[in-house]
Amino acid sequence: MELSVIQSRIFEVRSQKVMLDYDLAELYQVETKYLKRAVNRNIERFPSDFMFTMTNDEYENLRCQIGTSSWGGRRYLPYVFTEQRLAMLSGIINSPVAIEVNIGIMRDFVAVRNYFTIQTSIPDEIRQLKERMSALENLCNENLKAVNDLSEDTRRDIDSVYIALTEMAERKKQLENRPRIGFNQ
């Protein structure tokens, strides 16, 4: 059984990873009505927190997500099974196919759980990167401000030198225009 085939049939309903009865029936190669009949005969193995019937709103929302046709259809809302109760199905549908499929389903649930674990760690990494970027931006702004302050100080010093040179040039002109005293030739 290919992993992607099973993984594409794992959905999230009521914040739980679940599989629908008709998908399981198809994987187990039995009709949905036989799967439901076997579940109903062994209902004590399927408490409501491990298997439940979807509400109309949940089913409509799921149908929109997976793109099922509104033509034809089901008379009853589907059962959904959480990972914890899928193991029971292979026990009540006692066939080699059910056992093989169940092993594949368990592996896929683990793969999906690992995927979501990785996905939840990504926002933390992004937050840390944003914090580091912010710290680097602050450091860069401080450096630019320091360079700008240094440039302002340097500009003021250069302006002071130009002013001093201008004053010296004016003084020299004043000295040249004075009449000379002493022995002139």
PDB file of C-alpha atoms in Angstrom:
ATOM      1  CA  MET A   1       0.000   0.000   0.000  1.00  0.00           C
ATOM      2  CA  GLU A   2       1.473   3.329  -1.045  1.00  0.00           C
ATOM      3  CA  LEU A   3       1.923   5.884   1.720  1.00  0.00           C
ATOM      4  CA  SER A   4       0.651   8.853  -0.276  1.00  0.00           C
ATOM      5  CA  VAL A   5      -2.623   7.029  -1.060  1.00  0.00           C
ATOM      6  CA  ILE A   6      -3.348   6.630   2.632  1.00  0.00           C
ATOM      7  CA  GLN A   7      -1.967  10.024   3.670  1.00  0.00           C
ATOM      8  CA  SER A   8      -4.285  11.771   1.231  1.00  0.00           C
ATOM      9  CA  ARG A   9      -7.218  10.208   3.102  1.00  0.00           C
ATOM     10  CA  ILE A  10      -6.218  11.453   6.550  1.00  0.00           C
ATOM     11  CA  PHE A  11      -8.197  14.555   7.481  1.00  0.00           C
ATOM     12  CA  GLU A  12      -8.482  16.805  10.491  1.00  0.00           C
ATOM     13  CA  VAL A  13     -11.902  16.906  12.128  1.00  0.00           C
ATOM     14  CA  ARG A  14     -12.470  18.340  15.620  1.00  0.00           C
ATOM     15  CA  SER A  15      -8.712  18.896  15.928  1.00  0.00           C
ATOM     16  CA  GLN A  16      -8.017  15.173  15.458  1.00  0.00           C
ATOM     17  CA  LYS A  17      -6.437  13.283  12.585  1.00  0.00           C
ATOM     18  CA  VAL A  18      -9.112  10.905  11.289  1.00  0.00           C
ATOM     19  CA  MET A  19     -10.099   8.682   8.382  1.00  0.00           C
ATOM     20  CA  LEU A  20     -13.602   8.369   6.938  1.00  0.00           C
ATOM     21  CA  ASP A  21     -15.535   5.108   6.918  1.00  0.00           C
ATOM     22  CA  TYR A  22     -15.874   4.920   3.129  1.00  0.00           C
ATOM     23  CA  ASP A  23     -12.137   5.504   2.627  1.00  0.00           C
ATOM     24  CA  LEU A  24     -11.357   2.737   5.094  1.00  0.00           C
ATOM     25  CA  ALA A  25     -13.879   0.409   3.449  1.00  0.00           C
ATOM     26  CA  GLU A  26     -12.229   1.016   0.089  1.00  0.00           C
ATOM     27  CA  LEU A  27      -8.765   0.354   1.526  1.00  0.00           C
ATOM     28  CA  TYR A  28      -9.974  -2.802   3.297  1.00  0.00           C
ATOM     29  CA  GLN A  29     -11.725  -3.862   0.082  1.00  0.00           C
ATOM     30  CA  VAL A  30     -15.163  -4.186   1.666  1.00  0.00           C
ATOM     31  CA  GLU A  31     -18.381  -2.258   1.168  1.00  0.00           C
ATOM     32  CA  THR A  32     -18.999   0.657   3.516  1.00  0.00           C
ATOM     33  CA  LYS A  33     -22.214  -0.895   4.799  1.00  0.00           C
ATOM     34  CA  TYR A  34     -20.316  -4.022   5.903  1.00  0.00           C
ATOM     35  CA  LEU A  35     -17.695  -1.931   7.664  1.00  0.00           C
ATOM     36  CA  LYS A  36     -20.402   0.044   9.482  1.00  0.00           C
ATOM     37  CA  ARG A  37     -22.277  -3.142  10.354  1.00  0.00           C
ATOM     38  CA  ALA A  38     -19.123  -4.666  11.868  1.00  0.00           C
ATOM     39  CA  VAL A  39     -18.503  -1.484  13.858  1.00  0.00           C
ATOM     40  CA  ASN A  40     -22.093  -1.366  15.121  1.00  0.00           C
ATOM     41  CA  ARG A  41     -21.862  -5.010  16.237  1.00  0.00           C
ATOM     42  CA  ASN A  42     -18.731  -4.145  18.238  1.00  0.00           C
ATOM     43  CA  ILE A  43     -19.647  -0.601  19.260  1.00  0.00           C
ATOM     44  CA  GLU A  44     -18.171  -1.055  22.772  1.00  0.00           C
ATOM     45  CA  ARG A  45     -14.720  -1.073  21.128  1.00  0.00           C
ATOM     46  CA  PHE A  46     -15.344   2.357  19.623  1.00  0.00           C
ATOM     47  CA  PRO A  47     -16.001   5.010  22.300  1.00  0.00           C
ATOM     48  CA  SER A  48     -17.132   8.438  21.104  1.00  0.00           C
ATOM     49  CA  ASP A  49     -13.711  10.027  21.551  1.00  0.00           C
ATOM     50  CA  PHE A  50     -12.177   7.477  19.129  1.00  0.00           C
ATOM     51  CA  MET A  51     -14.989   7.173  16.592  1.00  0.00           C
ATOM     52  CA  PHE A  52     -17.849   9.541  15.941  1.00  0.00           C
ATOM     53  CA  THR A  53     -20.380  10.555  13.329  1.00  0.00           C
ATOM     54  CA  MET A  54     -19.681  13.867  11.648  1.00  0.00           C
ATOM     55  CA  THR A  55     -22.194  16.697  11.828  1.00  0.00           C
ATOM     56  CA  ASN A  56     -23.740  18.061   8.632  1.00  0.00           C
ATOM     57  CA  ASP A  57     -21.577  21.192   8.856  1.00  0.00           C
ATOM     58  CA  GLU A  58     -18.389  19.177   9.352  1.00  0.00           C
ATOM     59  CA  TYR A  59     -19.233  16.943   6.420  1.00  0.00           C
ATOM     60  CA  GLU A  60     -20.075  19.881   4.132  1.00  0.00           C
ATOM     61  CA  ASN A  61     -16.834  21.592   5.118  1.00  0.00           C
ATOM     62  CA  LEU A  62     -14.871  18.414   4.432  1.00  0.00           C
ATOM     63  CA  ARG A  63     -16.623  17.882   1.092  1.00  0.00           C
ATOM     64  CA  CYS A  64     -15.589  21.391   0.063  1.00  0.00           C
ATOM     65  CA  GLN A  65     -11.990  20.626   1.010  1.00  0.00           C
ATOM     66  CA  ILE A  66     -11.753  17.326  -0.849  1.00  0.00           C
ATOM     67  CA  GLY A  67     -14.018  18.292  -3.743  1.00  0.00           C
ATOM     68  CA  THR A  68     -16.576  15.486  -3.641  1.00  0.00           C
ATOM     69  CA  SER A  69     -19.534  15.705  -5.914  1.00  0.00           C
ATOM     70  CA  SER A  70     -22.929  16.678  -4.602  1.00  0.00           C
ATOM     71  CA  TRP A  71     -24.566  14.261  -7.076  1.00  0.00           C
ATOM     72  CA  GLY A  72     -25.743  10.954  -5.778  1.00  0.00           C
ATOM     73  CA  GLY A  73     -24.500  10.615  -2.312  1.00  0.00           C
ATOM     74  CA  ARG A  74     -24.920   9.152   1.083  1.00  0.00           C
ATOM     75  CA  ARG A  75     -28.007   8.664   3.143  1.00  0.00           C
ATOM     76  CA  TYR A  76     -26.066   8.771   6.401  1.00  0.00           C
ATOM     77  CA  LEU A  77     -23.241  10.930   7.664  1.00  0.00           C
ATOM     78  CA  PRO A  78     -19.910   9.093   7.697  1.00  0.00           C
ATOM     79  CA  TYR A  79     -18.220   7.623  10.715  1.00  0.00           C
ATOM     80  CA  VAL A  80     -14.755   8.963  11.313  1.00  0.00           C
ATOM     81  CA  PHE A  81     -12.085   6.947  13.082  1.00  0.00           C
ATOM     82  CA  THR A  82      -9.151   8.365  14.993  1.00  0.00           C
ATOM     83  CA  GLU A  83      -5.752   6.743  14.884  1.00  0.00           C
ATOM     84  CA  GLN A  84      -6.348   5.057  18.235  1.00  0.00           C
ATOM     85  CA  ARG A  85      -9.308   3.012  16.970  1.00  0.00           C
ATOM     86  CA  LEU A  86      -8.124   2.047  13.531  1.00  0.00           C
ATOM     87  CA  ALA A  87      -6.299  -0.901  15.071  1.00  0.00           C
ATOM     88  CA  MET A  88      -9.662  -2.258  16.239  1.00  0.00           C
ATOM     89  CA  LEU A  89     -10.969  -2.324  12.681  1.00  0.00           C
ATOM     90  CA  SER A  90      -8.464  -4.907  11.524  1.00  0.00           C
ATOM     91  CA  GLY A  91      -9.631  -7.054  14.442  1.00  0.00           C
ATOM     92  CA  ILE A  92     -13.305  -6.927  13.538  1.00  0.00           C
ATOM     93  CA  ILE A  93     -12.696  -7.106   9.786  1.00  0.00           C
ATOM     94  CA  ASN A  94     -10.536 -10.158  10.111  1.00  0.00           C
ATOM     95  CA  SER A  95      -8.825 -10.471   6.756  1.00  0.00           C
ATOM     96  CA  PRO A  96      -5.220 -10.399   5.536  1.00  0.00           C
ATOM     97  CA  VAL A  97      -5.986  -7.260   3.502  1.00  0.00           C
ATOM     98  CA  ALA A  98      -7.333  -5.488   6.602  1.00  0.00           C
ATOM     99  CA  ILE A  99      -4.215  -6.342   8.590  1.00  0.00           C
ATOM    100  CA  GLU A 100      -1.865  -5.207   5.806  1.00  0.00           C
ATOM    101  CA  VAL A 101      -3.798  -1.992   5.224  1.00  0.00           C
ATOM    102  CA  ASN A 102      -3.961  -1.295   8.946  1.00  0.00           C
ATOM    103  CA  ILE A 103      -0.175  -1.530   9.255  1.00  0.00           C
ATOM    104  CA  GLY A 104       0.166   0.947   6.376  1.00  0.00           C
ATOM    105  CA  ILE A 105      -2.368   3.284   7.975  1.00  0.00           C
ATOM    106  CA  MET A 106      -0.508   3.261  11.291  1.00  0.00           C
ATOM    107  CA  ARG A 107       2.732   4.122   9.504  1.00  0.00           C
ATOM    108  CA  ASP A 108       1.027   6.957   7.661  1.00  0.00           C
ATOM    109  CA  PHE A 109      -0.488   8.407  10.810  1.00  0.00           C
ATOM    110  CA  VAL A 110       3.001   8.483  12.307  1.00  0.00           C
ATOM    111  CA  ALA A 111       4.328  10.177   9.151  1.00  0.00           C
ATOM    112  CA  VAL A 112       1.529  12.777   9.256  1.00  0.00           C
ATOM    113  CA  ARG A 113       2.147  13.404  12.969  1.00  0.00           C
ATOM    114  CA  ASN A 114       5.873  13.871  12.289  1.00  0.00           C
ATOM    115  CA  TYR A 115       5.086  16.243   9.438  1.00  0.00           C
ATOM    116  CA  PHE A 116       2.893  18.413  11.666  1.00  0.00           C
ATOM    117  CA  THR A 117       5.506  18.324  14.425  1.00  0.00           C
ATOM    118  CA  ILE A 118       8.035  19.705  11.961  1.00  0.00           C
ATOM    119  CA  GLN A 119       5.513  22.289  10.740  1.00  0.00           C
ATOM    120  CA  THR A 120       4.873  23.542  14.270  1.00  0.00           C
ATOM    121  CA  SER A 121       8.593  24.026  14.919  1.00  0.00           C
ATOM    122  CA  ILE A 122       8.973  26.228  11.836  1.00  0.00           C
ATOM    123  CA  PRO A 123       7.134  29.247  13.343  1.00  0.00           C
ATOM    124  CA  ASP A 124       9.504  29.123  16.335  1.00  0.00           C
ATOM    125  CA  GLU A 125      12.481  29.142  13.988  1.00  0.00           C
ATOM    126  CA  ILE A 126      10.971  32.028  12.017  1.00  0.00           C
ATOM    127  CA  ARG A 127      10.374  33.968  15.248  1.00  0.00           C
ATOM    128  CA  GLN A 128      14.011  33.406  16.281  1.00  0.00           C
ATOM    129  CA  LEU A 129      15.219  34.541  12.859  1.00  0.00           C
ATOM    130  CA  LYS A 130      13.051  37.667  13.083  1.00  0.00           C
ATOM    131  CA  GLU A 131      14.520  38.462  16.496  1.00  0.00           C
ATOM    132  CA  ARG A 132      18.056  38.017  15.146  1.00  0.00           C
ATOM    133  CA  MET A 133      17.255  40.178  12.119  1.00  0.00           C
ATOM    134  CA  SER A 134      15.835  42.874  14.391  1.00  0.00           C
ATOM    135  CA  ALA A 135      18.969  42.786  16.553  1.00  0.00           C
ATOM    136  CA  LEU A 136      21.157  43.026  13.435  1.00  0.00           C
ATOM    137  CA  GLU A 137      19.092  45.950  12.113  1.00  0.00           C
ATOM    138  CA  ASN A 138      19.472  47.768  15.431  1.00  0.00           C
ATOM    139  CA  LEU A 139      23.216  47.139  15.414  1.00  0.00           C
ATOM    140  CA  CYS A 140      23.455  48.322  11.806  1.00  0.00           C
ATOM    141  CA  ASN A 141      21.468  51.488  12.621  1.00  0.00           C
ATOM    142  CA  GLU A 142      23.724  52.189  15.606  1.00  0.00           C
ATOM    143  CA  ASN A 143      26.804  51.754  13.393  1.00  0.00           C
ATOM    144  CA  LEU A 144      25.377  54.071  10.737  1.00  0.00           C
ATOM    145  CA  LYS A 145      24.528  56.656  13.379  1.00  0.00           C
ATOM    146  CA  ALA A 146      28.065  56.421  14.785  1.00  0.00           C
ATOM    147  CA  VAL A 147      29.538  56.821  11.291  1.00  0.00           C
ATOM    148  CA  ASN A 148      27.190  59.727  10.628  1.00  0.00           C
ATOM    149  CA  ASP A 149      28.147  61.344  13.950  1.00  0.00           C
ATOM    150  CA  LEU A 150      31.804  60.806  13.100  1.00  0.00           C
ATOM    151  CA  SER A 151      31.200  62.316   9.675  1.00  0.00           C
ATOM    152  CA  GLU A 152      29.478  65.319  11.269  1.00  0.00           C
ATOM    153  CA  ASP A 153      32.385  65.781  13.668  1.00  0.00           C
ATOM    154  CA  THR A 154      34.878  65.408  10.831  1.00  0.00           C
ATOM    155  CA  ARG A 155      32.896  67.851   8.674  1.00  0.00           C
ATOM    156  CA  ARG A 156      32.872  70.385  11.513  1.00  0.00           C
ATOM    157  CA  ASP A 157      36.640  69.966  11.968  1.00  0.00           C
ATOM    158  CA  ILE A 158      37.263  70.419   8.229  1.00  0.00           C
ATOM    159  CA  ASP A 159      34.990  73.473   8.233  1.00  0.00           C
ATOM    160  CA  SER A 160      37.018  74.872  11.138  1.00  0.00           C
ATOM    161  CA  VAL A 161      40.242  74.317   9.162  1.00  0.00           C
ATOM    162  CA  TYR A 162      38.770  76.092   6.094  1.00  0.00           C
ATOM    163  CA  ILE A 163      37.610  78.986   8.249  1.00  0.00           C
ATOM    164  CA  ALA A 164      41.071  79.241   9.812  1.00  0.00           C
ATOM    165  CA  LEU A 165      42.740  79.158   6.354  1.00  0.00           C
ATOM    166  CA  THR A 166      40.346  81.835   5.085  1.00  0.00           C
ATOM    167  CA  GLU A 167      41.139  84.024   8.086  1.00  0.00           C
ATOM    168  CA  MET A 168      44.877  83.535   7.509  1.00  0.00           C
ATOM    169  CA  ALA A 169      44.505  84.480   3.819  1.00  0.00           C
ATOM    170  CA  GLU A 170      42.633  87.664   4.762  1.00  0.00           C
ATOM    171  CA  ARG A 171      45.303  88.528   7.304  1.00  0.00           C
ATOM    172  CA  LYS A 172      48.010  88.075   4.679  1.00  0.00           C
ATOM    173  CA  LYS A 173      46.194  90.516   2.368  1.00  0.00           C
ATOM    174  CA  GLN A 174      45.952  93.010   5.199  1.00  0.00           C
ATOM    175  CA  LEU A 175      49.682  92.644   5.838  1.00  0.00           C
ATOM    176  CA  GLU A 176      50.565  93.140   2.149  1.00  0.00           C
ATOM    177  CA  ASN A 177      48.517  96.344   1.881  1.00  0.00           C
ATOM    178  CA  ARG A 178      50.312  98.043   4.802  1.00  0.00           C
ATOM    179  CA  PRO A 179      53.039 100.538   4.111  1.00  0.00           C
ATOM    180  CA  ARG A 180      56.449  99.132   4.743  1.00  0.00           C
ATOM    181  CA  ILE A 181      58.546 100.443   7.506  1.00  0.00           C
ATOM    182  CA  GLY A 182      62.274 100.632   7.399  1.00  0.00           C
ATOM    183  CA  PHE A 183      64.809 100.469   4.611  1.00  0.00           C
ATOM    184  CA  ASN A 184      63.051 100.054   1.295  1.00  0.00           C
ATOM    185  CA  GLN A 185      64.778  99.672  -1.974  1.00  0.00           C
TER     186      GLN A 185
END
